[in-house]
mmCIF file of C-alpha atoms and ligand atoms in Angstrom:
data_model
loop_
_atom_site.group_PDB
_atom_site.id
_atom_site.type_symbol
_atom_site.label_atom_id
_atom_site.label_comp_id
_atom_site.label_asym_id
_atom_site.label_seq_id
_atom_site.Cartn_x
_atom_site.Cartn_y
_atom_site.Cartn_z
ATOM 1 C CA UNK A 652 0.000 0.000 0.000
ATOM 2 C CA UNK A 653 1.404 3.476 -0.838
ATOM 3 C CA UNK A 654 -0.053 6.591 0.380
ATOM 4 C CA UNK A 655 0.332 10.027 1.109
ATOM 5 C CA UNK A 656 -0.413 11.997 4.188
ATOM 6 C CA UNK A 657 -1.023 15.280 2.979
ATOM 7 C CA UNK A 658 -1.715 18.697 5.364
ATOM 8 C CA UNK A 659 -0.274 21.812 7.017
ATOM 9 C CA UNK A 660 2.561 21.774 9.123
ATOM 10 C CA UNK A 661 1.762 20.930 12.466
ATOM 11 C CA UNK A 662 -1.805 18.508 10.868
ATOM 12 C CA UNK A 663 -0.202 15.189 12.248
ATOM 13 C CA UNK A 664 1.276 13.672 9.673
ATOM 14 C CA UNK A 665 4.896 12.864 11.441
ATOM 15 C CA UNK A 666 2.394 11.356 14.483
ATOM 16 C CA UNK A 667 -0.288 9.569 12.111
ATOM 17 C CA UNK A 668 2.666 8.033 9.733
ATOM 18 C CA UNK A 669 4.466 6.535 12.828
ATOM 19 C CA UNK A 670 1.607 4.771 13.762
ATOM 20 C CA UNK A 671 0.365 3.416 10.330
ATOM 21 C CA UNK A 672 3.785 2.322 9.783
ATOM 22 C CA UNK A 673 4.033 -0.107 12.842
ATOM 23 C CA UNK A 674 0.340 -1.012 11.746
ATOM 24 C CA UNK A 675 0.378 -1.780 8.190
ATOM 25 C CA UNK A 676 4.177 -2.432 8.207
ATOM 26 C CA UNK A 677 4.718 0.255 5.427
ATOM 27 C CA UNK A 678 7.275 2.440 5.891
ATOM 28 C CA UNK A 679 7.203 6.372 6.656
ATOM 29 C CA UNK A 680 9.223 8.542 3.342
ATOM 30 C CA UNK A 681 9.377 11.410 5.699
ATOM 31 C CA UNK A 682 11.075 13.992 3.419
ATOM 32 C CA UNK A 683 11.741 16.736 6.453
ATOM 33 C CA UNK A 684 13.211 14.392 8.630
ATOM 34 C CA UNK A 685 15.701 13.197 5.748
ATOM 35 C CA UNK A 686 16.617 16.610 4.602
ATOM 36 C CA UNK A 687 17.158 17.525 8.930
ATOM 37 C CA UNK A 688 19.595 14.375 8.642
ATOM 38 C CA UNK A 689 21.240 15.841 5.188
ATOM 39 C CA UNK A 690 21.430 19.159 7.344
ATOM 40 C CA UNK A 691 23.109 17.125 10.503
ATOM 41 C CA UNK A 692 25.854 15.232 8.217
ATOM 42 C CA UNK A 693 26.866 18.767 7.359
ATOM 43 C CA UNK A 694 26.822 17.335 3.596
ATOM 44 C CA UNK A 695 26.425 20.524 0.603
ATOM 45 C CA UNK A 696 23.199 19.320 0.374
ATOM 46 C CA UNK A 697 22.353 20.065 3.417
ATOM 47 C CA UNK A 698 24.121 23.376 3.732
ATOM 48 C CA UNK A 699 21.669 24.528 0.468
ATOM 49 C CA UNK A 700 18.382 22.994 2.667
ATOM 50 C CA UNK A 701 19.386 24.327 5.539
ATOM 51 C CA UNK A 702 19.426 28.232 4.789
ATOM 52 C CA UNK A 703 16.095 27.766 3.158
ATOM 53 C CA UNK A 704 14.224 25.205 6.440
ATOM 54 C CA UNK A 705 15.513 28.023 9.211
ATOM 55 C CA UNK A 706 13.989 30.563 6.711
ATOM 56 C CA UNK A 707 10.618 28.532 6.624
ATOM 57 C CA UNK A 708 10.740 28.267 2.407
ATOM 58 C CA UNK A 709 10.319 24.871 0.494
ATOM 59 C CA UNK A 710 13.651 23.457 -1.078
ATOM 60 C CA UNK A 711 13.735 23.214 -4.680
ATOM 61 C CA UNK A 712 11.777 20.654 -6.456
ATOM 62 C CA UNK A 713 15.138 18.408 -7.730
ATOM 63 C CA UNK A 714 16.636 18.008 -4.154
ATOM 64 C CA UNK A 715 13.873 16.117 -2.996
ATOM 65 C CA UNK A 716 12.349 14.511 -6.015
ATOM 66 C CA UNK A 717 16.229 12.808 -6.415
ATOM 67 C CA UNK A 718 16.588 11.578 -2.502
ATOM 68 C CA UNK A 719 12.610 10.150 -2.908
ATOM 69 C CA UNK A 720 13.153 8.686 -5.829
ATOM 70 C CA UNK A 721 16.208 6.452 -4.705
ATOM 71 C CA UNK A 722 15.055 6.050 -1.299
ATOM 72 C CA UNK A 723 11.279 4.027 -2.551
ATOM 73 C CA UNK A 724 14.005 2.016 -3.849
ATOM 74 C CA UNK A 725 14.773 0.989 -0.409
ATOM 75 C CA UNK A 726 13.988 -2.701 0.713
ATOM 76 C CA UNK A 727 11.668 -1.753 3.678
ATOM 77 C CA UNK A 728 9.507 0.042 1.302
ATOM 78 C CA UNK A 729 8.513 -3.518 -0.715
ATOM 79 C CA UNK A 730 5.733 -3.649 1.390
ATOM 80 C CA UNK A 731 4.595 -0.185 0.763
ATOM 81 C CA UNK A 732 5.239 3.551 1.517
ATOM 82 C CA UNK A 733 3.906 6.351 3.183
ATOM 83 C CA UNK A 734 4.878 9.772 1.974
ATOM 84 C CA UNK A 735 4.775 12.413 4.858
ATOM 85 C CA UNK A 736 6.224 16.041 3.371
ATOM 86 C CA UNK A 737 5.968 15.037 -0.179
ATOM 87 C CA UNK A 738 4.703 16.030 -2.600
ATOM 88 C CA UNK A 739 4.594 19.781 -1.481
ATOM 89 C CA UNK A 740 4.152 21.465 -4.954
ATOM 90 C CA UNK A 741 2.644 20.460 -8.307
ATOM 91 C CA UNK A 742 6.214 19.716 -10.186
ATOM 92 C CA UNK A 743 6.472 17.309 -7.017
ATOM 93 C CA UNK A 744 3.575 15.763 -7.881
ATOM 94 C CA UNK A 745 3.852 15.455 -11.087
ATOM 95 C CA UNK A 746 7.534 13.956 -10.954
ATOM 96 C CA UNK A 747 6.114 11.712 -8.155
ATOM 97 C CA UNK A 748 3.980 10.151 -10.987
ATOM 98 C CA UNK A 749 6.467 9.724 -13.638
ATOM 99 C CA UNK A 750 8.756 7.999 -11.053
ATOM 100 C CA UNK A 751 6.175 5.746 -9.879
ATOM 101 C CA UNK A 752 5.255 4.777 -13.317
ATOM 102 C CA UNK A 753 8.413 3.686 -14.259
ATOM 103 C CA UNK A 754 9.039 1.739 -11.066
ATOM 104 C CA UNK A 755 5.286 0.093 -11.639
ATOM 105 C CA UNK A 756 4.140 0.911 -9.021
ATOM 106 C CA UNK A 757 1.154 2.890 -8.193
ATOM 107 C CA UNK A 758 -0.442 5.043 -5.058
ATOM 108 C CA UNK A 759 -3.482 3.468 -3.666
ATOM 109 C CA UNK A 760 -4.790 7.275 -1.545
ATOM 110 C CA UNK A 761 -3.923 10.216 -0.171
ATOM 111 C CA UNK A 762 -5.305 11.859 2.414
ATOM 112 C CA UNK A 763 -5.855 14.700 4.224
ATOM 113 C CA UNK A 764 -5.525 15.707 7.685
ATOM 114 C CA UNK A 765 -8.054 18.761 7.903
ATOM 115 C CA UNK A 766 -7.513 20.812 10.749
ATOM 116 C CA UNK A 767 -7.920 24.568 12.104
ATOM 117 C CA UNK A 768 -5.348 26.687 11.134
ATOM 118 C CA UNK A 769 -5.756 28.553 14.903
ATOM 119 C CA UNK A 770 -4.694 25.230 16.074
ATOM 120 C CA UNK A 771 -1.535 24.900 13.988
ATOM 121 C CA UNK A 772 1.075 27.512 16.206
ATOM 122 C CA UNK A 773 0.424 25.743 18.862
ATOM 123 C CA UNK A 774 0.673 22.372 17.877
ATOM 124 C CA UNK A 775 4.319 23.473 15.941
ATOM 125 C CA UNK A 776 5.367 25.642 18.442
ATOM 126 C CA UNK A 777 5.060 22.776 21.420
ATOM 127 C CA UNK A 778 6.163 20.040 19.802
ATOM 128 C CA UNK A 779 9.198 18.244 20.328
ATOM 129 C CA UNK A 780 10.907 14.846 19.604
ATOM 130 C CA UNK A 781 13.049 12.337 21.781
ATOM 131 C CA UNK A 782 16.775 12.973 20.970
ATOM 132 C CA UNK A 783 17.552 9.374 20.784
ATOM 133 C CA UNK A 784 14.897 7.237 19.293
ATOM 134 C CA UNK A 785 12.696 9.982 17.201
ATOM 135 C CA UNK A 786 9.558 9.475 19.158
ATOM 136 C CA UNK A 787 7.228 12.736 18.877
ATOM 137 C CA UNK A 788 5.766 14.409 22.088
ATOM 138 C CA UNK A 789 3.601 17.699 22.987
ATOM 139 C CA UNK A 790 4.124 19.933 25.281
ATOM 140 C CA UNK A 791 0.662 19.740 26.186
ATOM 141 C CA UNK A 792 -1.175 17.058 24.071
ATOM 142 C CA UNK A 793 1.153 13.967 23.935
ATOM 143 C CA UNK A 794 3.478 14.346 27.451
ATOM 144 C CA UNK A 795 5.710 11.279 28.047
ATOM 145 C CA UNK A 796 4.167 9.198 30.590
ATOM 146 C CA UNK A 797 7.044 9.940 33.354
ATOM 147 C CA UNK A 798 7.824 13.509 32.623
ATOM 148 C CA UNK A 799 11.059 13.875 31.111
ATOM 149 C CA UNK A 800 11.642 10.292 30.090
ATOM 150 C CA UNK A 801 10.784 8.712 26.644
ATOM 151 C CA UNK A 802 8.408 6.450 26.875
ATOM 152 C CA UNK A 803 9.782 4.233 23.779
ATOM 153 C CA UNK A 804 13.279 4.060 24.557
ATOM 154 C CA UNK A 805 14.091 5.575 28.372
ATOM 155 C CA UNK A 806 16.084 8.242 26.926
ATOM 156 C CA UNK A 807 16.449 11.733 28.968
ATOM 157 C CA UNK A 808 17.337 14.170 26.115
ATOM 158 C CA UNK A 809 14.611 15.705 24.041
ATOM 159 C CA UNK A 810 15.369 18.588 21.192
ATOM 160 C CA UNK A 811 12.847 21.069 19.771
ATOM 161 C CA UNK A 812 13.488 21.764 15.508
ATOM 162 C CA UNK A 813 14.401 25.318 14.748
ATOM 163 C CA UNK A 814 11.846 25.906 12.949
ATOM 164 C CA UNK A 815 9.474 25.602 15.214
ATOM 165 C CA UNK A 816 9.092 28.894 15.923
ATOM 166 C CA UNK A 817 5.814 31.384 15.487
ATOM 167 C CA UNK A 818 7.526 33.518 13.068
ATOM 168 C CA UNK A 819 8.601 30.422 11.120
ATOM 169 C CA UNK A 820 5.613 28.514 11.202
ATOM 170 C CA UNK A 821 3.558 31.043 9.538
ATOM 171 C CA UNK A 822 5.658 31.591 6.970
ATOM 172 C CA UNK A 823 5.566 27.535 6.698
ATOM 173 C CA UNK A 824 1.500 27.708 6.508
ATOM 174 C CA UNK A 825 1.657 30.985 3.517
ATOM 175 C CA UNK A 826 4.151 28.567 1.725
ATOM 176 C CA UNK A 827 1.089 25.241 2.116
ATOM 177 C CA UNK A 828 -1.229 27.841 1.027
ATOM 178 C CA UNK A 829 0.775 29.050 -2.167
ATOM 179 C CA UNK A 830 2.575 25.778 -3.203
ATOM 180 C CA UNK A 831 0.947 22.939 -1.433
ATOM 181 C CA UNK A 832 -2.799 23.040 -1.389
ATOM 182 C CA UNK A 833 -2.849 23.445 -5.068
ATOM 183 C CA UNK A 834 -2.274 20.255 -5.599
ATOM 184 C CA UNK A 835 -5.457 18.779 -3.903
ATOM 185 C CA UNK A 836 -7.617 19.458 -6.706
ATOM 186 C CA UNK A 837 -4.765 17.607 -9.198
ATOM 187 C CA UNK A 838 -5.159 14.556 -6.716
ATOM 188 C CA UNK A 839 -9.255 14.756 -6.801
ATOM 189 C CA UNK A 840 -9.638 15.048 -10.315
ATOM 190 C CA UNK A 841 -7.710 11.556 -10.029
ATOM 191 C CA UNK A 842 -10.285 9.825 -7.761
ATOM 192 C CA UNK A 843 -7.595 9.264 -4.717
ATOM 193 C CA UNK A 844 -8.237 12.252 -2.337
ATOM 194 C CA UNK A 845 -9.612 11.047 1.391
ATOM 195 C CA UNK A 846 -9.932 13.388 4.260
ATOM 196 C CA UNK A 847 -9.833 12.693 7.908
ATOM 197 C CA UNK A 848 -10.678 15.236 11.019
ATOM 198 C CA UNK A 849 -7.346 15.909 12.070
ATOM 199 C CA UNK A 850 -8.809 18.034 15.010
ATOM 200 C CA UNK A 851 -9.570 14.867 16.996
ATOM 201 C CA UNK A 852 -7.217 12.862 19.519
ATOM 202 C CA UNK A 853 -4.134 11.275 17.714
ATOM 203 C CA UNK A 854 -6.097 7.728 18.523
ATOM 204 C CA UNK A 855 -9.032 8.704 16.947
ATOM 205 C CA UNK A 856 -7.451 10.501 14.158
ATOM 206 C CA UNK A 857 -5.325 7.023 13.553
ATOM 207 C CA UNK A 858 -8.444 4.807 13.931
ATOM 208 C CA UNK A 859 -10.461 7.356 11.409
ATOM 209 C CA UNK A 860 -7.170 6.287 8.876
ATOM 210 C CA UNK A 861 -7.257 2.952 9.722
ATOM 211 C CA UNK A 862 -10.711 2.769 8.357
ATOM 212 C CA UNK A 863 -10.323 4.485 4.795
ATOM 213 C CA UNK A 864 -6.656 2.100 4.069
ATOM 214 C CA UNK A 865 -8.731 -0.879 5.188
ATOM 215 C CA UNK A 866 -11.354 -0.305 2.811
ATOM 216 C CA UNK A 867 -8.965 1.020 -0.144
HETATM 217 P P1 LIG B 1539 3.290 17.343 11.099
HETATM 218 O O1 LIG B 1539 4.173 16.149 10.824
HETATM 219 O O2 LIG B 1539 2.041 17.335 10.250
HETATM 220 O O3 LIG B 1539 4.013 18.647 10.993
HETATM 221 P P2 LIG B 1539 3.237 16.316 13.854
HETATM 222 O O4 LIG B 1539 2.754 14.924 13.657
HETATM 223 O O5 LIG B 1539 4.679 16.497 14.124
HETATM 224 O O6 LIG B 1539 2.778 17.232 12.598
HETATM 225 O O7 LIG B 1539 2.375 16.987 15.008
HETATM 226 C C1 LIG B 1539 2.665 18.294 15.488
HETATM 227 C C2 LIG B 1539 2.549 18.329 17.017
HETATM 228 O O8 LIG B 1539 1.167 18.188 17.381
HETATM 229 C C3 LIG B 1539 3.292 17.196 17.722
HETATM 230 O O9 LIG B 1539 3.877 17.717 18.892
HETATM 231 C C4 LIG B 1539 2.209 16.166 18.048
HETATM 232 O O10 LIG B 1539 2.486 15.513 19.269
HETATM 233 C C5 LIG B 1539 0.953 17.019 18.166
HETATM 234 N N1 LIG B 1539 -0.235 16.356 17.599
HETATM 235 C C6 LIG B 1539 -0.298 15.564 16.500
HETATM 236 N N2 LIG B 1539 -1.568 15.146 16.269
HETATM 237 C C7 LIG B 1539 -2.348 15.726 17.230
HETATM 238 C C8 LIG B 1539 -3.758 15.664 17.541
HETATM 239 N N3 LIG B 1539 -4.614 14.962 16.793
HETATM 240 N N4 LIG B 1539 -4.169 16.367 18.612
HETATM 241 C C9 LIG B 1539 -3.303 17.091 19.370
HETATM 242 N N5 LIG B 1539 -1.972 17.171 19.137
HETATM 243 C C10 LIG B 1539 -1.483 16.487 18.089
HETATM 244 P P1 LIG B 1540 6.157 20.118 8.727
HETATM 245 O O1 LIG B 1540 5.535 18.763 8.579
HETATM 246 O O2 LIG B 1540 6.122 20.614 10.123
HETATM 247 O O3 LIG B 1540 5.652 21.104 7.728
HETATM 248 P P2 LIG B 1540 8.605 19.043 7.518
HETATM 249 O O4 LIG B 1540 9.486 18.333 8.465
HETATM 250 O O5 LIG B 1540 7.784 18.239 6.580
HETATM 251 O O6 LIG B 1540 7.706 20.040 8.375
HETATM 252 O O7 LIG B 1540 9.467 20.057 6.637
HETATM 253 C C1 LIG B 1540 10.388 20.963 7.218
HETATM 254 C C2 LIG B 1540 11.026 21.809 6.131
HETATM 255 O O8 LIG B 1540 11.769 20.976 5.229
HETATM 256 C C3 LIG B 1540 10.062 22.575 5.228
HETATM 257 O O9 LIG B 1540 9.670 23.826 5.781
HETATM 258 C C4 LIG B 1540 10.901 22.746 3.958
HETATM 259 O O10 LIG B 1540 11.878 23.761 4.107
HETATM 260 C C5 LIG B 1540 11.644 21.417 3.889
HETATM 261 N N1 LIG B 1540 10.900 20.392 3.126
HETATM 262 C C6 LIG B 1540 10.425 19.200 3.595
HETATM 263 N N2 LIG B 1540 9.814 18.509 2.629
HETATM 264 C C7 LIG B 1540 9.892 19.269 1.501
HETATM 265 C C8 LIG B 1540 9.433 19.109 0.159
HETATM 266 N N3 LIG B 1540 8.753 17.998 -0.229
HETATM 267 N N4 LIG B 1540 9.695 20.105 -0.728
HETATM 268 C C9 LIG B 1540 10.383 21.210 -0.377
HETATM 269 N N5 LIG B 1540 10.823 21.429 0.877
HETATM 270 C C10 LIG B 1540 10.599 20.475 1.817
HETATM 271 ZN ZN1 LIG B 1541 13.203 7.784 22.744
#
């Protein structure tokens, strides 16, 4: 099963994708989270994403189209894929078809995490990941059971993105606006576009998922 999780910054997807992968043992194409590692290697290409991420602006179309394209090569994707971050813009898209085409393989839905954009700053602005293992938390929504401890893999040390700042973010949501959301109506005229409430809790949000893949 391939699919794409498809919203603002701050709709879920990282949270949603986590869980469907464990689920559905697909794996989660997270194209933020392998650009932050690009960033962290210190590698050119991450010096060019890096500028552009603090700044809240997309990276161009080719940087991410190439590292998707040879990572759905990967053998944990056999089973399936679920694109979080990509596509973001219509050239994205677009390429996204070609390559699939000529790998023969296809996406099965995409869907989208509807949620208030009031909601948004604060979900971005408190979020925050385990330092170790990855696992996402929420300042106020999703606390680790024992405060200050992972609850996946013990660890102590949490980071926040720098990004993840007001200023940032809504520069983040004019850039869905202008380059993303366009590319809803290119996915409905194609018969594949789903829609969950992303405003509920993360377990109802994941069950309302569960029940449009296990009907697709
Ligand atoms: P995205 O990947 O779409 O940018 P995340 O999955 O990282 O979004 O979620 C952003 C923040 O909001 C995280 O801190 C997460 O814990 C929290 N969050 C995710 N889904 C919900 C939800 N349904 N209700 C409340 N908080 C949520
Ligand atoms: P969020 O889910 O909170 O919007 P991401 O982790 O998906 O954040 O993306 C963080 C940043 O990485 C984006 O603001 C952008 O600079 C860059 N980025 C990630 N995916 C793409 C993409 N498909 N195209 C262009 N830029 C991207
Ligand atoms: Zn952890």
């Amino acid at each position: 099963m391939n699919l794409i999780l498809l919203g603002p910054p701050g709709a879920g997807k990282g949270t949603q994708a986590k869980r469907l992968e464990e689920k559905f043992s697909i794996a989660q194409l997270s194209t933020g989270d392998m650009l932050r590692a690009e960033v962290s290697s210190g590698s050119e290409l991450g010096k060019e994403a890096k500028q552009l991420m603090d700044a809240g602006q997309l990276v161009p179309d080719s940087l991410v189209i190439g590292i998707i394209s040879s990572r759905i090569d990967d053998e944990d994707c056999k089973n399936g894929f679920i694109l979080d971050g990509f596509p973001r813009t219509e050239a994205q898209a677009e390429a996204l078809d070609e390559m699939l085409a000529s790998k023969s393989l296809k996406l099965d839905s995409v869907i989208q995490l509807a949620v208030d954009e009031e909601a948004l700053v604060g979900r971005v602005t408190g979020r925050y990941t385990c330092a170790e293992c990855g696992n996402g938390y929420h300042d106020e929504f999703q606390k680790p059971e024992v405060e200050g401890v992972c609850d996946n893999c013990g660890s102590k040390e949490f980071k926040r993105r720098a990004d993840d700042n007001e200023d940032t973010v809504r520069t983040r949501l004019k850039a869905y606006h202008d380059q993303t959301a366009p590319i809803i109506p290119y996915y409905e005229a194609k018969g594949l576009m789903g829609r969950v409430d992303g405003m509920a809790d993360i377990e109802d949000v994941t069950k309302q998922l569960e029940k449009i893949l296990e009907a697709a």
